[in-house]
Amino acid sequence: MGGLWAARLWQLAQKTPAHWDATPVHLLLRDGNSLQRWQQAGGLRLRDKDTDLCLPVPAAVAGNDQEAIALLLVCTKAQDTLAALEGVRKRLQPGARIVLLQNGVRVQDEVWQRYPDQQVYCLSTSHGAYMCAPFHVVHAGHGEAWIGTLADAPADHTLLSLLPGAEMNLHWDAAIRRRLWDKFAVNCAINALTVIHDCRNGELLANPQAHTELLALCDEIQSLLQSLPQAPEPGDVYSRVHAVLLATANNLSSTLQDFRAGRATEMPYLNANLRDLAHQAALACPRNDDVLRRFNARVQARG
Ligand code: KPL
């Protein structure tokens, strides 16, 4: 996602250079190894349908660059967000805008509390993107994106004018918290089960055993969210999950991709966070506990 937003921001900056003179677009990378891979790749490439473009977006290791930051899009996994922000804290201008693209409903509040001098926004998206090679992004599925604040603030038109609204089909959402909770419910229902059954998203509907488990988990997630004081009314969780599974039937969930690549997964921010929220509210969540137990067993067996 980071590569896609960097590419789209860069393209926007080329069209409206006056806007961007003060704050040129930069890709901030994790470490020297990433920078080396970026150099070997010859920069950022973007493939969209039949076009394949090479975009000279400058890149630097986040901690090494010194330029002040007015607008920061944080595209890390949930578990890497706080460390990534800490690495650039000194560079953030007072009142700098931080846009968070993470899954779950936990890290957004953590950032909100730790960065009181900055303006924190949350962005949720249904665009599909993947890297077909290092720094070669494929904009595979054109979806939508929504941005807003946890305080349900009215639209920030300055921010919207700095983001690639048309290309990313971006809308202001004055109730982004609700959207984050809806996505959280969907990710809690799908992601761990795809690892347990080692399957593409659509197989959770096609495999009878997986589907029975999915139905029971959706039921439990829905009742938990109905009972948690901080969660908005969840609506029909299974219908949303069903629609997402049909739309992404051929995809590997992000958690299964992380699991297969031997990377840390977002489970602490998904089903494990759901369990913690349930326990804090003295609610039992046996289906979710069972999913977590089987998920952890798979991770242990992987080593
Ligand atoms: O967001 C997703 C993810 O993989 O993290 C879903 C909705 C499950 C689509 O794959």
PDB file of C-alpha atoms and ligand atoms in Angstrom:
ATOM      1  CA  MET A   1       0.000   0.000   0.000  1.00  0.00           C
ATOM      2  CA  GLY A   2       2.877   2.361   0.828  1.00  0.00           C
ATOM      3  CA  GLY A   3       4.294   2.016  -2.672  1.00  0.00           C
ATOM      4  CA  LEU A   4       0.889   2.656  -4.250  1.00  0.00           C
ATOM      5  CA  TRP A   5       0.239   5.822  -2.214  1.00  0.00           C
ATOM      6  CA  ALA A   6       3.805   7.075  -2.820  1.00  0.00           C
ATOM      7  CA  ALA A   7       3.317   6.579  -6.557  1.00  0.00           C
ATOM      8  CA  ARG A   8      -0.089   8.293  -6.625  1.00  0.00           C
ATOM      9  CA  LEU A   9       1.170  11.195  -4.454  1.00  0.00           C
ATOM     10  CA  TRP A  10       4.145  11.623  -6.752  1.00  0.00           C
ATOM     11  CA  GLN A  11       1.904  11.717  -9.824  1.00  0.00           C
ATOM     12  CA  LEU A  12      -0.329  14.325  -8.155  1.00  0.00           C
ATOM     13  CA  ALA A  13       2.705  16.441  -7.230  1.00  0.00           C
ATOM     14  CA  GLN A  14       3.796  16.433 -10.889  1.00  0.00           C
ATOM     15  CA  LYS A  15       0.397  17.816 -11.905  1.00  0.00           C
ATOM     16  CA  THR A  16       0.254  20.516  -9.206  1.00  0.00           C
ATOM     17  CA  PRO A  17       3.916  21.364  -8.519  1.00  0.00           C
ATOM     18  CA  ALA A  18       3.179  24.746  -6.880  1.00  0.00           C
ATOM     19  CA  HIS A  19       1.253  22.953  -4.176  1.00  0.00           C
ATOM     20  CA  TRP A  20       4.132  20.669  -3.395  1.00  0.00           C
ATOM     21  CA  ASP A  21       7.149  23.018  -3.571  1.00  0.00           C
ATOM     22  CA  ALA A  22       7.353  23.294   0.196  1.00  0.00           C
ATOM     23  CA  THR A  23       7.024  19.576   0.888  1.00  0.00           C
ATOM     24  CA  PRO A  24       8.256  17.318  -1.904  1.00  0.00           C
ATOM     25  CA  VAL A  25       7.118  13.692  -1.875  1.00  0.00           C
ATOM     26  CA  HIS A  26       9.624  11.271  -0.355  1.00  0.00           C
ATOM     27  CA  LEU A  27       9.484   7.543   0.206  1.00  0.00           C
ATOM     28  CA  LEU A  28      10.745   6.840   3.740  1.00  0.00           C
ATOM     29  CA  LEU A  29      12.241   3.380   4.044  1.00  0.00           C
ATOM     30  CA  ARG A  30      12.784   1.191   7.083  1.00  0.00           C
ATOM     31  CA  ASP A  31      16.557   0.619   6.851  1.00  0.00           C
ATOM     32  CA  GLY A  32      19.688   0.439   4.706  1.00  0.00           C
ATOM     33  CA  ASN A  33      18.687  -2.957   3.269  1.00  0.00           C
ATOM     34  CA  SER A  34      15.416  -1.530   1.934  1.00  0.00           C
ATOM     35  CA  LEU A  35      17.315   1.425   0.479  1.00  0.00           C
ATOM     36  CA  GLN A  36      19.720  -0.964  -1.239  1.00  0.00           C
ATOM     37  CA  ARG A  37      16.799  -2.938  -2.724  1.00  0.00           C
ATOM     38  CA  TRP A  38      15.255   0.361  -3.899  1.00  0.00           C
ATOM     39  CA  GLN A  39      18.573   1.361  -5.556  1.00  0.00           C
ATOM     40  CA  GLN A  40      18.887  -2.067  -7.227  1.00  0.00           C
ATOM     41  CA  ALA A  41      15.305  -1.782  -8.483  1.00  0.00           C
ATOM     42  CA  GLY A  42      16.151   1.627 -10.034  1.00  0.00           C
ATOM     43  CA  GLY A  43      13.342   3.441  -8.194  1.00  0.00           C
ATOM     44  CA  LEU A  44       9.613   2.936  -7.864  1.00  0.00           C
ATOM     45  CA  ARG A  45       7.547   1.400 -10.658  1.00  0.00           C
ATOM     46  CA  LEU A  46       3.774   1.413 -10.939  1.00  0.00           C
ATOM     47  CA  ARG A  47       1.768  -0.970 -13.103  1.00  0.00           C
ATOM     48  CA  ASP A  48      -1.874  -0.165 -13.678  1.00  0.00           C
ATOM     49  CA  LYS A  49      -3.749  -2.203 -16.277  1.00  0.00           C
ATOM     50  CA  ASP A  50      -1.646  -1.813 -19.459  1.00  0.00           C
ATOM     51  CA  THR A  51       0.683   0.962 -18.326  1.00  0.00           C
ATOM     52  CA  ASP A  52       3.932   0.446 -16.503  1.00  0.00           C
ATOM     53  CA  LEU A  53       5.628   3.626 -15.320  1.00  0.00           C
ATOM     54  CA  CYS A  54       8.979   4.308 -13.730  1.00  0.00           C
ATOM     55  CA  LEU A  55       8.561   7.111 -11.176  1.00  0.00           C
ATOM     56  CA  PRO A  56      11.609   8.964  -9.871  1.00  0.00           C
ATOM     57  CA  VAL A  57      10.264   9.304  -6.314  1.00  0.00           C
ATOM     58  CA  PRO A  58      13.235  10.078  -4.054  1.00  0.00           C
ATOM     59  CA  ALA A  59      13.759   7.640  -1.180  1.00  0.00           C
ATOM     60  CA  ALA A  60      15.721   7.762   2.076  1.00  0.00           C
ATOM     61  CA  VAL A  61      16.069   5.749   5.257  1.00  0.00           C
ATOM     62  CA  ALA A  62      13.462   7.286   7.581  1.00  0.00           C
ATOM     63  CA  GLY A  63      15.886   7.898  10.466  1.00  0.00           C
ATOM     64  CA  ASN A  64      18.661   9.412   8.295  1.00  0.00           C
ATOM     65  CA  ASP A  65      16.840  12.161   6.466  1.00  0.00           C
ATOM     66  CA  GLN A  66      16.561  15.511   8.267  1.00  0.00           C
ATOM     67  CA  GLU A  67      13.891  17.411   6.350  1.00  0.00           C
ATOM     68  CA  ALA A  68      10.869  18.578   8.365  1.00  0.00           C
ATOM     69  CA  ILE A  69       7.682  16.615   7.691  1.00  0.00           C
ATOM     70  CA  ALA A  70       4.331  18.370   7.238  1.00  0.00           C
ATOM     71  CA  LEU A  71       2.345  15.356   6.020  1.00  0.00           C
ATOM     72  CA  LEU A  72       3.210  11.732   6.773  1.00  0.00           C
ATOM     73  CA  LEU A  73       1.391   8.656   5.470  1.00  0.00           C
ATOM     74  CA  VAL A  74       2.230   5.686   7.695  1.00  0.00           C
ATOM     75  CA  CYS A  75       1.809   2.495   5.674  1.00  0.00           C
ATOM     76  CA  THR A  76       3.487  -0.026   7.975  1.00  0.00           C
ATOM     77  CA  LYS A  77       1.820  -3.081   9.504  1.00  0.00           C
ATOM     78  CA  ALA A  78      -0.004  -2.236  12.755  1.00  0.00           C
ATOM     79  CA  GLN A  79       2.761  -3.695  14.927  1.00  0.00           C
ATOM     80  CA  ASP A  80       5.468  -1.494  13.322  1.00  0.00           C
ATOM     81  CA  THR A  81       3.583   1.803  13.482  1.00  0.00           C
ATOM     82  CA  LEU A  82       4.769   3.224  16.808  1.00  0.00           C
ATOM     83  CA  ALA A  83       8.426   2.421  16.106  1.00  0.00           C
ATOM     84  CA  ALA A  84       8.174   3.941  12.616  1.00  0.00           C
ATOM     85  CA  LEU A  85       6.682   7.133  14.036  1.00  0.00           C
ATOM     86  CA  GLU A  86       9.235   7.287  16.853  1.00  0.00           C
ATOM     87  CA  GLY A  87      11.980   7.173  14.195  1.00  0.00           C
ATOM     88  CA  VAL A  88      10.747  10.424  12.617  1.00  0.00           C
ATOM     89  CA  ARG A  89       9.241  12.124  15.704  1.00  0.00           C
ATOM     90  CA  LYS A  90      11.870  14.913  15.743  1.00  0.00           C
ATOM     91  CA  ARG A  91      11.186  15.738  12.106  1.00  0.00           C
ATOM     92  CA  LEU A  92       7.445  16.253  12.529  1.00  0.00           C
ATOM     93  CA  GLN A  93       6.483  19.918  12.289  1.00  0.00           C
ATOM     94  CA  PRO A  94       4.125  21.196  14.999  1.00  0.00           C
ATOM     95  CA  GLY A  95       0.631  20.456  13.720  1.00  0.00           C
ATOM     96  CA  ALA A  96       1.977  18.022  11.105  1.00  0.00           C
ATOM     97  CA  ARG A  97      -0.655  15.733   9.636  1.00  0.00           C
ATOM     98  CA  ILE A  98      -0.182  11.998  10.279  1.00  0.00           C
ATOM     99  CA  VAL A  99      -2.329   9.670   8.165  1.00  0.00           C
ATOM    100  CA  LEU A 100      -2.587   6.082   9.474  1.00  0.00           C
ATOM    101  CA  LEU A 101      -3.417   3.210   7.096  1.00  0.00           C
ATOM    102  CA  GLN A 102      -3.313   0.358   9.617  1.00  0.00           C
ATOM    103  CA  ASN A 103      -5.762  -2.486  10.188  1.00  0.00           C
ATOM    104  CA  GLY A 104      -7.449  -2.960  13.553  1.00  0.00           C
ATOM    105  CA  VAL A 105      -8.743  -0.442  16.088  1.00  0.00           C
ATOM    106  CA  ARG A 106      -5.892  -0.306  18.579  1.00  0.00           C
ATOM    107  CA  VAL A 107      -2.867   1.459  17.154  1.00  0.00           C
ATOM    108  CA  GLN A 108      -4.927   4.449  15.959  1.00  0.00           C
ATOM    109  CA  ASP A 109      -5.873   5.332  19.553  1.00  0.00           C
ATOM    110  CA  GLU A 110      -2.278   4.760  20.701  1.00  0.00           C
ATOM    111  CA  VAL A 111      -0.946   7.219  18.100  1.00  0.00           C
ATOM    112  CA  TRP A 112      -3.733   9.694  18.863  1.00  0.00           C
ATOM    113  CA  GLN A 113      -2.696   9.696  22.539  1.00  0.00           C
ATOM    114  CA  ARG A 114       1.066   9.804  21.956  1.00  0.00           C
ATOM    115  CA  TYR A 115       1.062  12.588  19.355  1.00  0.00           C
ATOM    116  CA  PRO A 116      -1.132  15.334  20.848  1.00  0.00           C
ATOM    117  CA  ASP A 117       0.757  18.085  18.948  1.00  0.00           C
ATOM    118  CA  GLN A 118       0.030  16.497  15.579  1.00  0.00           C
ATOM    119  CA  GLN A 119      -3.187  16.053  13.622  1.00  0.00           C
ATOM    120  CA  VAL A 120      -3.920  12.332  13.357  1.00  0.00           C
ATOM    121  CA  TYR A 121      -6.125  10.921  10.579  1.00  0.00           C
ATOM    122  CA  CYS A 122      -7.159   7.357   9.800  1.00  0.00           C
ATOM    123  CA  LEU A 123      -7.520   6.010   6.282  1.00  0.00           C
ATOM    124  CA  SER A 124      -9.300   2.827   5.295  1.00  0.00           C
ATOM    125  CA  THR A 125      -9.221   1.484   1.773  1.00  0.00           C
ATOM    126  CA  SER A 126     -10.559  -1.266  -0.429  1.00  0.00           C
ATOM    127  CA  HIS A 127      -7.908  -0.787  -3.158  1.00  0.00           C
ATOM    128  CA  GLY A 128      -5.885  -3.885  -3.970  1.00  0.00           C
ATOM    129  CA  ALA A 129      -2.134  -3.625  -4.522  1.00  0.00           C
ATOM    130  CA  TYR A 130       0.838  -5.952  -4.407  1.00  0.00           C
ATOM    131  CA  MET A 131       4.534  -5.897  -5.309  1.00  0.00           C
ATOM    132  CA  CYS A 132       5.324  -8.089  -8.330  1.00  0.00           C
ATOM    133  CA  ALA A 133       9.045  -7.376  -7.693  1.00  0.00           C
ATOM    134  CA  PRO A 134      10.864  -5.148  -5.180  1.00  0.00           C
ATOM    135  CA  PHE A 135       9.467  -1.605  -5.511  1.00  0.00           C
ATOM    136  CA  HIS A 136       7.321  -2.615  -8.480  1.00  0.00           C
ATOM    137  CA  VAL A 137       3.745  -1.964  -7.374  1.00  0.00           C
ATOM    138  CA  VAL A 138       0.730  -3.372  -9.195  1.00  0.00           C
ATOM    139  CA  HIS A 139      -2.511  -1.438  -8.651  1.00  0.00           C
ATOM    140  CA  ALA A 140      -4.500  -4.647  -8.995  1.00  0.00           C
ATOM    141  CA  GLY A 141      -7.962  -3.662  -7.805  1.00  0.00           C
ATOM    142  CA  HIS A 142      -9.419  -0.162  -8.050  1.00  0.00           C
ATOM    143  CA  GLY A 143     -11.557   0.370  -4.965  1.00  0.00           C
ATOM    144  CA  GLU A 144     -12.273   3.313  -2.708  1.00  0.00           C
ATOM    145  CA  ALA A 145     -10.607   5.047   0.214  1.00  0.00           C
ATOM    146  CA  TRP A 146     -12.046   6.928   3.181  1.00  0.00           C
ATOM    147  CA  ILE A 147     -10.297   9.285   5.552  1.00  0.00           C
ATOM    148  CA  GLY A 148     -11.368  10.979   8.768  1.00  0.00           C
ATOM    149  CA  THR A 149     -10.416  11.594  12.381  1.00  0.00           C
ATOM    150  CA  LEU A 150     -11.215   9.643  15.518  1.00  0.00           C
ATOM    151  CA  ALA A 151     -12.973  12.775  16.796  1.00  0.00           C
ATOM    152  CA  ASP A 152     -15.385  12.679  13.830  1.00  0.00           C
ATOM    153  CA  ALA A 153     -14.062  16.069  12.638  1.00  0.00           C
ATOM    154  CA  PRO A 154     -15.593  17.729   9.562  1.00  0.00           C
ATOM    155  CA  ALA A 155     -13.682  17.504   6.262  1.00  0.00           C
ATOM    156  CA  ASP A 156     -10.125  18.895   6.218  1.00  0.00           C
ATOM    157  CA  HIS A 157     -10.083  20.383   2.707  1.00  0.00           C
ATOM    158  CA  THR A 158      -6.396  21.318   2.886  1.00  0.00           C
ATOM    159  CA  LEU A 159      -5.494  17.706   3.534  1.00  0.00           C
ATOM    160  CA  LEU A 160      -7.848  16.457   0.823  1.00  0.00           C
ATOM    161  CA  SER A 161      -6.219  18.822  -1.699  1.00  0.00           C
ATOM    162  CA  LEU A 162      -2.823  17.261  -0.902  1.00  0.00           C
ATOM    163  CA  LEU A 163      -3.983  13.681  -1.459  1.00  0.00           C
ATOM    164  CA  PRO A 164      -4.652  11.900  -4.768  1.00  0.00           C
ATOM    165  CA  GLY A 165      -8.456  12.035  -4.402  1.00  0.00           C
ATOM    166  CA  ALA A 166      -9.465  11.233  -7.972  1.00  0.00           C
ATOM    167  CA  GLU A 167      -6.954   8.433  -8.589  1.00  0.00           C
ATOM    168  CA  MET A 168      -7.674   6.788  -5.241  1.00  0.00           C
ATOM    169  CA  ASN A 169     -11.414   7.517  -5.181  1.00  0.00           C
ATOM    170  CA  LEU A 170     -10.913   9.133  -1.776  1.00  0.00           C
ATOM    171  CA  HIS A 171     -13.811  10.395   0.352  1.00  0.00           C
ATOM    172  CA  TRP A 172     -13.958  12.177   3.662  1.00  0.00           C
ATOM    173  CA  ASP A 173     -15.675  10.041   6.287  1.00  0.00           C
ATOM    174  CA  ALA A 174     -16.819  11.940   9.368  1.00  0.00           C
ATOM    175  CA  ALA A 175     -17.402   8.569  11.073  1.00  0.00           C
ATOM    176  CA  ILE A 176     -14.150   6.791  10.200  1.00  0.00           C
ATOM    177  CA  ARG A 177     -14.084   5.052  13.608  1.00  0.00           C
ATOM    178  CA  ARG A 178     -17.140   3.060  12.591  1.00  0.00           C
ATOM    179  CA  ARG A 179     -15.488   2.062   9.311  1.00  0.00           C
ATOM    180  CA  LEU A 180     -12.372   0.924  11.194  1.00  0.00           C
ATOM    181  CA  TRP A 181     -14.502  -1.243  13.493  1.00  0.00           C
ATOM    182  CA  ASP A 182     -16.358  -2.738  10.509  1.00  0.00           C
ATOM    183  CA  LYS A 183     -13.035  -3.602   8.834  1.00  0.00           C
ATOM    184  CA  PHE A 184     -11.710  -4.947  12.158  1.00  0.00           C
ATOM    185  CA  ALA A 185     -14.707  -7.323  12.372  1.00  0.00           C
ATOM    186  CA  VAL A 186     -14.124  -8.496   8.782  1.00  0.00           C
ATOM    187  CA  ASN A 187     -10.387  -9.048   9.354  1.00  0.00           C
ATOM    188  CA  CYS A 188     -11.049 -10.927  12.634  1.00  0.00           C
ATOM    189  CA  ALA A 189     -13.460 -13.215  10.783  1.00  0.00           C
ATOM    190  CA  ILE A 190     -11.307 -13.915   7.721  1.00  0.00           C
ATOM    191  CA  ASN A 191      -7.578 -13.529   8.282  1.00  0.00           C
ATOM    192  CA  ALA A 192      -6.776 -16.123  10.967  1.00  0.00           C
ATOM    193  CA  LEU A 193      -9.099 -18.731   9.389  1.00  0.00           C
ATOM    194  CA  THR A 194      -7.272 -18.458   6.059  1.00  0.00           C
ATOM    195  CA  VAL A 195      -4.051 -19.369   7.881  1.00  0.00           C
ATOM    196  CA  ILE A 196      -5.687 -22.235   9.788  1.00  0.00           C
ATOM    197  CA  HIS A 197      -7.122 -23.671   6.535  1.00  0.00           C
ATOM    198  CA  ASP A 198      -4.157 -22.478   4.432  1.00  0.00           C
ATOM    199  CA  CYS A 199      -6.542 -21.212   1.782  1.00  0.00           C
ATOM    200  CA  ARG A 200      -7.502 -18.323  -0.470  1.00  0.00           C
ATOM    201  CA  ASN A 201     -10.282 -16.061   0.827  1.00  0.00           C
ATOM    202  CA  GLY A 202     -13.010 -17.617  -1.348  1.00  0.00           C
ATOM    203  CA  GLU A 203     -12.344 -21.114   0.001  1.00  0.00           C
ATOM    204  CA  LEU A 204     -13.759 -20.015   3.381  1.00  0.00           C
ATOM    205  CA  LEU A 205     -17.120 -20.102   1.582  1.00  0.00           C
ATOM    206  CA  ALA A 206     -16.464 -23.217  -0.519  1.00  0.00           C
ATOM    207  CA  ASN A 207     -14.953 -25.519   2.127  1.00  0.00           C
ATOM    208  CA  PRO A 208     -17.887 -26.758   4.326  1.00  0.00           C
ATOM    209  CA  GLN A 209     -15.797 -27.154   7.506  1.00  0.00           C
ATOM    210  CA  ALA A 210     -14.200 -23.713   7.117  1.00  0.00           C
ATOM    211  CA  HIS A 211     -17.578 -22.183   6.312  1.00  0.00           C
ATOM    212  CA  THR A 212     -19.207 -23.634   9.450  1.00  0.00           C
ATOM    213  CA  GLU A 213     -16.375 -22.174  11.527  1.00  0.00           C
ATOM    214  CA  LEU A 214     -16.677 -18.834   9.739  1.00  0.00           C
ATOM    215  CA  LEU A 215     -20.416 -18.610  10.470  1.00  0.00           C
ATOM    216  CA  ALA A 216     -19.908 -19.360  14.169  1.00  0.00           C
ATOM    217  CA  LEU A 217     -17.035 -16.867  14.416  1.00  0.00           C
ATOM    218  CA  CYS A 218     -19.051 -14.118  12.683  1.00  0.00           C
ATOM    219  CA  ASP A 219     -21.927 -14.722  15.142  1.00  0.00           C
ATOM    220  CA  GLU A 220     -19.592 -14.430  18.094  1.00  0.00           C
ATOM    221  CA  ILE A 221     -17.850 -11.298  16.736  1.00  0.00           C
ATOM    222  CA  GLN A 222     -21.232  -9.675  16.182  1.00  0.00           C
ATOM    223  CA  SER A 223     -22.447 -10.367  19.735  1.00  0.00           C
ATOM    224  CA  LEU A 224     -19.124  -9.259  21.219  1.00  0.00           C
ATOM    225  CA  LEU A 225     -19.182  -5.954  19.344  1.00  0.00           C
ATOM    226  CA  GLN A 226     -22.815  -5.437  20.373  1.00  0.00           C
ATOM    227  CA  SER A 227     -21.722  -5.764  24.014  1.00  0.00           C
ATOM    228  CA  LEU A 228     -18.445  -3.811  23.969  1.00  0.00           C
ATOM    229  CA  PRO A 229     -19.110  -0.270  25.191  1.00  0.00           C
ATOM    230  CA  GLN A 230     -16.527   1.325  22.858  1.00  0.00           C
ATOM    231  CA  ALA A 231     -17.668  -0.481  19.683  1.00  0.00           C
ATOM    232  CA  PRO A 232     -20.331   0.949  17.364  1.00  0.00           C
ATOM    233  CA  GLU A 233     -23.367  -1.209  16.489  1.00  0.00           C
ATOM    234  CA  PRO A 234     -21.817  -3.877  14.204  1.00  0.00           C
ATOM    235  CA  GLY A 235     -24.792  -4.624  11.939  1.00  0.00           C
ATOM    236  CA  ASP A 236     -24.770  -7.978  10.133  1.00  0.00           C
ATOM    237  CA  VAL A 237     -21.123  -9.081  10.291  1.00  0.00           C
ATOM    238  CA  TYR A 238     -21.588 -12.238   8.211  1.00  0.00           C
ATOM    239  CA  SER A 239     -23.170 -10.371   5.253  1.00  0.00           C
ATOM    240  CA  ARG A 240     -20.227  -7.964   5.137  1.00  0.00           C
ATOM    241  CA  VAL A 241     -17.736 -10.817   5.411  1.00  0.00           C
ATOM    242  CA  HIS A 242     -19.583 -12.746   2.709  1.00  0.00           C
ATOM    243  CA  ALA A 243     -19.460  -9.739   0.340  1.00  0.00           C
ATOM    244  CA  VAL A 244     -15.708  -9.251   0.982  1.00  0.00           C
ATOM    245  CA  LEU A 245     -15.012 -12.945   0.419  1.00  0.00           C
ATOM    246  CA  LEU A 246     -16.855 -12.894  -2.907  1.00  0.00           C
ATOM    247  CA  ALA A 247     -15.029  -9.735  -4.014  1.00  0.00           C
ATOM    248  CA  THR A 248     -11.606 -11.068  -2.961  1.00  0.00           C
ATOM    249  CA  ALA A 249     -12.219 -14.792  -3.563  1.00  0.00           C
ATOM    250  CA  ASN A 250      -8.950 -15.299  -5.392  1.00  0.00           C
ATOM    251  CA  ASN A 251      -6.786 -13.295  -2.959  1.00  0.00           C
ATOM    252  CA  LEU A 252      -4.496 -14.509  -0.233  1.00  0.00           C
ATOM    253  CA  SER A 253      -5.303 -12.593   2.946  1.00  0.00           C
ATOM    254  CA  SER A 254      -2.543 -10.286   4.176  1.00  0.00           C
ATOM    255  CA  THR A 255      -2.107 -12.519   7.238  1.00  0.00           C
ATOM    256  CA  LEU A 256      -1.649 -15.661   5.132  1.00  0.00           C
ATOM    257  CA  GLN A 257       0.904 -13.807   2.990  1.00  0.00           C
ATOM    258  CA  ASP A 258       2.803 -12.741   6.136  1.00  0.00           C
ATOM    259  CA  PHE A 259       2.557 -16.245   7.584  1.00  0.00           C
ATOM    260  CA  ARG A 260       3.872 -17.897   4.414  1.00  0.00           C
ATOM    261  CA  ALA A 261       6.715 -15.375   4.150  1.00  0.00           C
ATOM    262  CA  GLY A 262       7.747 -16.076   7.774  1.00  0.00           C
ATOM    263  CA  ARG A 263       6.939 -12.488   8.828  1.00  0.00           C
ATOM    264  CA  ALA A 264       5.236 -11.353  12.039  1.00  0.00           C
ATOM    265  CA  THR A 265       1.467 -11.130  11.529  1.00  0.00           C
ATOM    266  CA  GLU A 266      -1.068  -8.529  12.646  1.00  0.00           C
ATOM    267  CA  MET A 267      -2.806 -10.999  15.011  1.00  0.00           C
ATOM    268  CA  PRO A 268      -1.972  -8.916  18.144  1.00  0.00           C
ATOM    269  CA  TYR A 269      -4.087  -6.154  16.546  1.00  0.00           C
ATOM    270  CA  LEU A 270      -6.842  -8.450  15.238  1.00  0.00           C
ATOM    271  CA  ASN A 271      -8.172 -11.586  17.035  1.00  0.00           C
ATOM    272  CA  ALA A 272      -5.789 -11.196  20.010  1.00  0.00           C
ATOM    273  CA  ASN A 273      -6.982  -7.613  20.487  1.00  0.00           C
ATOM    274  CA  LEU A 274     -10.596  -8.787  20.196  1.00  0.00           C
ATOM    275  CA  ARG A 275      -9.902 -11.345  22.961  1.00  0.00           C
ATOM    276  CA  ASP A 276      -8.340  -8.634  25.180  1.00  0.00           C
ATOM    277  CA  LEU A 277     -11.285  -6.284  24.623  1.00  0.00           C
ATOM    278  CA  ALA A 278     -13.712  -9.120  25.443  1.00  0.00           C
ATOM    279  CA  HIS A 279     -11.820 -10.034  28.627  1.00  0.00           C
ATOM    280  CA  GLN A 280     -11.710  -6.383  29.761  1.00  0.00           C
ATOM    281  CA  ALA A 281     -15.496  -6.360  29.456  1.00  0.00           C
ATOM    282  CA  ALA A 282     -15.778  -9.778  31.202  1.00  0.00           C
ATOM    283  CA  LEU A 283     -17.198 -11.368  28.035  1.00  0.00           C
ATOM    284  CA  ALA A 284     -16.429 -14.950  26.984  1.00  0.00           C
ATOM    285  CA  CYS A 285     -15.261 -15.516  23.387  1.00  0.00           C
ATOM    286  CA  PRO A 286     -14.768 -19.303  22.990  1.00  0.00           C
ATOM    287  CA  ARG A 287     -14.806 -19.321  19.149  1.00  0.00           C
ATOM    288  CA  ASN A 288     -12.221 -16.576  18.932  1.00  0.00           C
ATOM    289  CA  ASP A 289     -10.104 -18.297  21.641  1.00  0.00           C
ATOM    290  CA  ASP A 290     -10.218 -21.506  19.609  1.00  0.00           C
ATOM    291  CA  VAL A 291      -9.213 -19.667  16.415  1.00  0.00           C
ATOM    292  CA  LEU A 292      -6.303 -18.003  18.241  1.00  0.00           C
ATOM    293  CA  ARG A 293      -5.155 -21.311  19.721  1.00  0.00           C
ATOM    294  CA  ARG A 294      -5.133 -23.039  16.315  1.00  0.00           C
ATOM    295  CA  PHE A 295      -3.545 -20.025  14.636  1.00  0.00           C
ATOM    296  CA  ASN A 296      -0.744 -19.942  17.252  1.00  0.00           C
ATOM    297  CA  ALA A 297      -0.209 -23.698  16.826  1.00  0.00           C
ATOM    298  CA  ARG A 298       0.304 -23.147  13.071  1.00  0.00           C
ATOM    299  CA  VAL A 299       2.802 -20.337  13.754  1.00  0.00           C
ATOM    300  CA  GLN A 300       4.714 -22.518  16.262  1.00  0.00           C
ATOM    301  CA  ALA A 301       4.807 -25.412  13.792  1.00  0.00           C
ATOM    302  CA  ARG A 302       6.144 -23.047  11.119  1.00  0.00           C
ATOM    303  CA  GLY A 303       8.927 -21.998  13.522  1.00  0.00           C
TER     304      GLY A 303
HETATM  305  O1  KPL B   1      -8.132  -6.867   4.358  1.00  0.00           O
HETATM  306  C1  KPL B   1      -7.981  -8.027   4.054  1.00  0.00           C
HETATM  307  C2  KPL B   1      -6.673  -8.631   4.350  1.00  0.00           C
HETATM  308  O2  KPL B   1      -6.282  -9.561   3.673  1.00  0.00           O
HETATM  309  O3  KPL B   1      -6.024  -8.127   5.283  1.00  0.00           O
HETATM  310  C3  KPL B   1      -9.126  -8.824   3.498  1.00  0.00           C
HETATM  311  C4  KPL B   1     -10.386  -8.003   3.604  1.00  0.00           C
HETATM  312  C5  KPL B   1      -9.296 -10.104   4.253  1.00  0.00           C
HETATM  313  C6  KPL B   1      -8.935  -9.104   2.033  1.00  0.00           C
HETATM  314  O4  KPL B   1      -7.949 -10.033   1.774  1.00  0.00           O
END
